[in-house]
């Protein structure tokens, strides 16, 4: 069974620090990887996607992919209280599989 | 520009009743996805359509669940009969294609409670 694993958290990070969110996936055929942010009671919204090994940066966000280790991460620099949310990692081959998410709490 | 529209936003029903959830995708998007989210199981893909045709319904939990997409601007997810374990938030999402990197835009969800 294809799975995407995430630590449920909560992960508490001081404001201004770097938040590091991690994810592993079981399907080696996965080609694309996504990070969604979901605020409580709201729907998921896409932050970043990545499909090549290495780093991809977008503003304060950096996605990292290591296909050999089947590992994806999301770094959030200069964390803000508004970054407090659940972050969903997803992997896609023929269809998209989501992890259960990591709750991130930025401490003011 | 309207996003994905879902109705109703909240539904409370009794066990055994039929429930119909509705979705209007973003205009011009040709792929539509139905998800279910619970604390225990997370976000699960139930079924997705491409150009109104069901492509993969392997996530549909059982025969009580059915989905239709009669045209490019409307889809329904029906549960008959409903059971308490169906209680969840049901999301509809749409995208402009099914290739790996097309962003899926999620609707606000329908919170279903089956008593």
Tab-separated table of C-alpha atoms in Angstrom:
chain	number	residue	atom	x	y	z
A	1	UNK	CA	0.000	0.000	0.000
A	2	UNK	CA	1.320	3.390	-1.013
A	3	UNK	CA	1.848	5.625	1.984
A	4	UNK	CA	3.075	9.075	2.869
A	5	UNK	CA	4.271	9.436	6.445
A	6	UNK	CA	4.503	12.599	8.494
A	7	UNK	CA	5.030	13.291	12.179
A	8	UNK	CA	1.694	14.551	13.472
A	9	UNK	CA	3.286	17.094	15.816
A	10	UNK	CA	2.585	19.581	17.124
A	11	UNK	CA	5.883	21.116	16.147
A	12	UNK	CA	6.499	24.293	18.134
A	13	UNK	CA	8.940	26.845	16.712
A	14	UNK	CA	9.765	30.339	18.019
A	15	UNK	CA	8.816	33.251	15.815
A	16	UNK	CA	11.652	34.165	13.472
A	17	UNK	CA	13.267	30.722	13.579
A	18	UNK	CA	13.361	28.081	10.831
A	19	UNK	CA	10.593	25.484	10.851
A	20	UNK	CA	11.539	22.131	9.334
A	21	UNK	CA	8.805	19.738	8.237
A	22	UNK	CA	9.605	16.233	7.050
A	23	UNK	CA	7.873	13.551	5.035
A	24	UNK	CA	8.705	10.088	3.699
A	25	UNK	CA	6.925	8.164	0.978
A	26	UNK	CA	6.782	4.484	0.131
A	27	UNK	CA	6.138	4.474	-3.626
A	28	UNK	CA	9.394	4.759	-5.565
A	29	UNK	CA	7.344	5.471	-8.665
A	30	UNK	CA	6.197	8.799	-7.261
A	31	UNK	CA	7.174	11.590	-9.606
A	32	UNK	CA	5.815	14.772	-8.057
A	33	UNK	CA	5.637	15.988	-4.499
A	34	UNK	CA	3.505	18.686	-2.963
A	35	UNK	CA	3.228	20.677	0.231
A	36	UNK	CA	-0.203	21.990	1.172
A	37	UNK	CA	-1.047	24.247	4.081
A	38	UNK	CA	-4.380	23.839	5.866
A	39	UNK	CA	-5.640	26.259	8.475
A	40	UNK	CA	-8.080	24.884	11.030
A	41	UNK	CA	-11.537	24.568	9.525
A	42	UNK	CA	-10.325	25.553	6.065
A	43	UNK	CA	-9.405	23.725	2.894
A	44	UNK	CA	-5.860	22.805	1.842
A	45	UNK	CA	-3.970	25.264	-0.315
A	46	UNK	CA	-0.854	24.502	-2.333
A	47	UNK	CA	2.400	26.053	-1.126
A	48	UNK	CA	4.946	24.331	-3.333
A	49	UNK	CA	5.562	21.380	-5.578
A	50	UNK	CA	8.852	19.726	-6.469
A	51	UNK	CA	9.792	16.920	-8.828
A	52	UNK	CA	13.577	17.094	-9.148
A	53	UNK	CA	16.139	16.098	-6.561
A	54	UNK	CA	17.553	19.028	-4.655
A	55	UNK	CA	16.134	22.268	-3.375
A	56	UNK	CA	13.437	24.560	-4.679
A	57	UNK	CA	12.990	27.973	-3.123
A	58	UNK	CA	9.987	30.286	-3.156
A	59	UNK	CA	10.179	33.255	-0.831
A	60	UNK	CA	10.462	32.045	2.747
A	61	UNK	CA	9.739	28.457	1.705
A	62	UNK	CA	12.232	25.839	0.511
A	63	UNK	CA	11.222	22.349	-0.552
A	64	UNK	CA	13.854	19.632	-0.565
A	65	UNK	CA	13.612	16.282	-2.338
A	66	UNK	CA	15.825	13.212	-2.018
A	67	UNK	CA	14.420	10.421	-4.172
A	68	UNK	CA	17.106	7.923	-3.136
A	69	UNK	CA	16.007	8.280	0.491
A	70	UNK	CA	12.322	8.797	-0.449
A	71	UNK	CA	12.326	11.923	1.636
A	72	UNK	CA	10.750	15.339	1.174
A	73	UNK	CA	11.044	18.318	3.459
A	74	UNK	CA	9.761	21.860	3.741
A	75	UNK	CA	11.725	24.629	5.408
A	76	UNK	CA	10.028	27.839	6.476
A	77	UNK	CA	12.453	30.666	7.209
A	78	UNK	CA	11.639	33.602	9.469
A	79	UNK	CA	8.575	31.787	10.837
A	80	UNK	CA	5.549	33.966	11.495
A	81	UNK	CA	2.521	33.295	13.721
A	82	UNK	CA	0.460	33.212	10.503
A	83	UNK	CA	2.416	30.103	9.478
A	84	UNK	CA	0.702	28.170	12.290
A	85	UNK	CA	-1.304	25.520	10.456
A	86	UNK	CA	-1.271	21.868	9.462
A	87	UNK	CA	1.085	21.069	6.595
A	88	UNK	CA	0.182	18.191	4.305
A	89	UNK	CA	2.788	16.391	2.247
A	90	UNK	CA	1.614	14.572	-0.882
A	91	UNK	CA	3.235	12.285	-3.433
A	92	UNK	CA	1.915	11.555	-6.879
A	93	UNK	CA	2.478	8.743	-9.352
A	94	UNK	CA	-0.743	7.701	-11.035
A	95	UNK	CA	-2.699	9.365	-8.286
A	96	UNK	CA	-1.966	11.649	-5.377
A	97	UNK	CA	-1.503	10.273	-1.858
A	98	UNK	CA	-1.573	12.643	1.111
A	99	UNK	CA	0.077	12.286	4.487
A	100	UNK	CA	-1.976	13.007	7.588
A	101	UNK	CA	-0.177	16.270	8.153
A	102	UNK	CA	2.064	17.928	10.712
A	103	UNK	CA	0.628	20.594	12.991
A	104	UNK	CA	2.972	23.569	13.197
A	105	UNK	CA	2.687	26.139	15.972
A	106	UNK	CA	4.759	29.317	15.787
A	107	UNK	CA	5.327	30.767	19.230
A	108	UNK	CA	5.117	34.596	19.330
B	1	UNK	CA	-13.170	34.825	-10.066
B	2	UNK	CA	-15.107	32.135	-8.196
B	3	UNK	CA	-13.219	29.183	-6.829
B	4	UNK	CA	-14.559	25.682	-6.385
B	5	UNK	CA	-18.073	25.841	-4.981
B	6	UNK	CA	-19.483	23.150	-2.734
B	7	UNK	CA	-22.896	22.737	-1.188
B	8	UNK	CA	-24.110	22.298	1.391
B	9	UNK	CA	-21.366	23.553	3.727
B	10	UNK	CA	-22.797	21.568	6.613
B	11	UNK	CA	-25.073	18.563	6.615
B	12	UNK	CA	-26.496	16.733	9.591
B	13	UNK	CA	-28.521	13.639	8.858
B	14	UNK	CA	-29.663	10.442	10.453
B	15	UNK	CA	-28.259	7.024	9.778
B	16	UNK	CA	-29.907	5.403	6.788
B	17	UNK	CA	-30.734	8.639	5.003
B	18	UNK	CA	-29.456	9.534	1.559
B	19	UNK	CA	-26.917	12.343	1.366
B	20	UNK	CA	-25.984	14.249	-1.780
B	21	UNK	CA	-22.989	16.556	-1.895
B	22	UNK	CA	-22.551	18.968	-4.771
B	23	UNK	CA	-19.574	20.581	-6.450
B	24	UNK	CA	-19.024	23.166	-9.132
B	25	UNK	CA	-15.409	23.185	-10.347
B	26	UNK	CA	-13.506	26.221	-11.517
B	27	UNK	CA	-14.552	27.139	-15.042
B	28	UNK	CA	-12.127	25.736	-17.582
B	29	UNK	CA	-10.755	23.040	-15.310
B	30	UNK	CA	-11.109	19.584	-16.799
B	31	UNK	CA	-10.251	17.439	-13.779
B	32	UNK	CA	-12.329	17.055	-10.654
B	33	UNK	CA	-11.466	15.226	-7.449
B	34	UNK	CA	-13.523	14.152	-4.427
B	35	UNK	CA	-11.703	13.743	-1.100
B	36	UNK	CA	-12.720	12.761	2.402
B	37	UNK	CA	-10.859	14.024	5.463
B	38	UNK	CA	-10.987	12.608	8.988
B	39	UNK	CA	-8.646	12.858	11.935
B	40	UNK	CA	-7.953	9.135	11.855
B	41	UNK	CA	-7.376	8.642	8.132
B	42	UNK	CA	-6.327	12.082	6.958
B	43	UNK	CA	-7.167	13.256	3.447
B	44	UNK	CA	-8.218	10.392	1.178
B	45	UNK	CA	-8.900	10.557	-2.538
B	46	UNK	CA	-12.255	8.926	-3.264
B	47	UNK	CA	-12.611	9.391	-7.016
B	48	UNK	CA	-11.467	11.654	-9.792
B	49	UNK	CA	-12.836	12.625	-13.181
B	50	UNK	CA	-11.076	13.834	-16.281
B	51	UNK	CA	-13.231	15.496	-18.936
B	52	UNK	CA	-16.333	14.290	-17.041
B	53	UNK	CA	-15.233	10.644	-17.198
B	54	UNK	CA	-14.439	8.741	-13.982
B	55	UNK	CA	-10.787	7.726	-14.165
B	56	UNK	CA	-10.104	6.132	-10.803
B	57	UNK	CA	-12.747	5.242	-8.225
B	58	UNK	CA	-10.572	2.837	-6.241
B	59	UNK	CA	-10.810	5.109	-3.209
B	60	UNK	CA	-14.590	4.863	-2.978
B	61	UNK	CA	-15.078	2.965	0.278
B	62	UNK	CA	-18.042	0.804	-0.732
B	63	UNK	CA	-21.097	0.543	-2.913
B	64	UNK	CA	-22.996	2.985	-0.739
B	65	UNK	CA	-20.899	5.730	-2.328
B	66	UNK	CA	-21.437	6.903	-5.891
B	67	UNK	CA	-20.299	9.928	-7.860
B	68	UNK	CA	-21.411	11.482	-11.106
B	69	UNK	CA	-20.266	14.281	-13.332
B	70	UNK	CA	-23.015	14.921	-15.887
B	71	UNK	CA	-21.252	17.958	-17.340
B	72	UNK	CA	-18.093	20.008	-16.998
B	73	UNK	CA	-19.563	22.333	-14.394
B	74	UNK	CA	-21.241	19.993	-11.937
B	75	UNK	CA	-20.548	16.868	-9.922
B	76	UNK	CA	-22.311	15.014	-7.136
B	77	UNK	CA	-21.194	12.575	-4.482
B	78	UNK	CA	-24.015	10.482	-3.074
B	79	UNK	CA	-24.066	8.270	0.002
B	80	UNK	CA	-27.010	5.889	0.301
B	81	UNK	CA	-27.644	4.757	2.970
B	82	UNK	CA	-25.462	6.912	5.192
B	83	UNK	CA	-23.772	5.567	8.318
B	84	UNK	CA	-22.192	7.319	11.336
B	85	UNK	CA	-18.717	6.305	10.143
B	86	UNK	CA	-19.268	8.426	7.041
B	87	UNK	CA	-19.024	11.544	9.201
B	88	UNK	CA	-16.149	13.595	7.797
B	89	UNK	CA	-15.322	16.684	5.790
B	90	UNK	CA	-15.731	16.065	2.083
B	91	UNK	CA	-13.677	18.227	-0.251
B	92	UNK	CA	-14.026	18.711	-3.950
B	93	UNK	CA	-11.009	19.951	-5.908
B	94	UNK	CA	-10.419	20.818	-9.532
B	95	UNK	CA	-7.392	21.291	-11.739
B	96	UNK	CA	-6.636	22.111	-15.329
B	97	UNK	CA	-5.235	18.642	-16.041
B	98	UNK	CA	-4.162	15.363	-14.511
B	99	UNK	CA	-0.458	15.703	-15.163
B	100	UNK	CA	1.731	15.534	-12.128
B	101	UNK	CA	2.307	19.192	-11.515
B	102	UNK	CA	-1.108	20.698	-12.032
B	103	UNK	CA	-2.254	22.467	-8.909
B	104	UNK	CA	-5.487	21.237	-7.391
B	105	UNK	CA	-7.750	23.970	-6.053
B	106	UNK	CA	-9.895	22.835	-3.161
B	107	UNK	CA	-13.411	23.920	-2.365
B	108	UNK	CA	-14.432	24.933	1.183
B	109	UNK	CA	-15.653	21.429	1.982
B	110	UNK	CA	-18.881	19.934	3.274
B	111	UNK	CA	-18.886	18.880	6.903
B	112	UNK	CA	-21.103	15.811	7.128
B	113	UNK	CA	-22.406	14.488	10.426
B	114	UNK	CA	-24.384	11.258	10.405
B	115	UNK	CA	-26.181	10.605	13.686
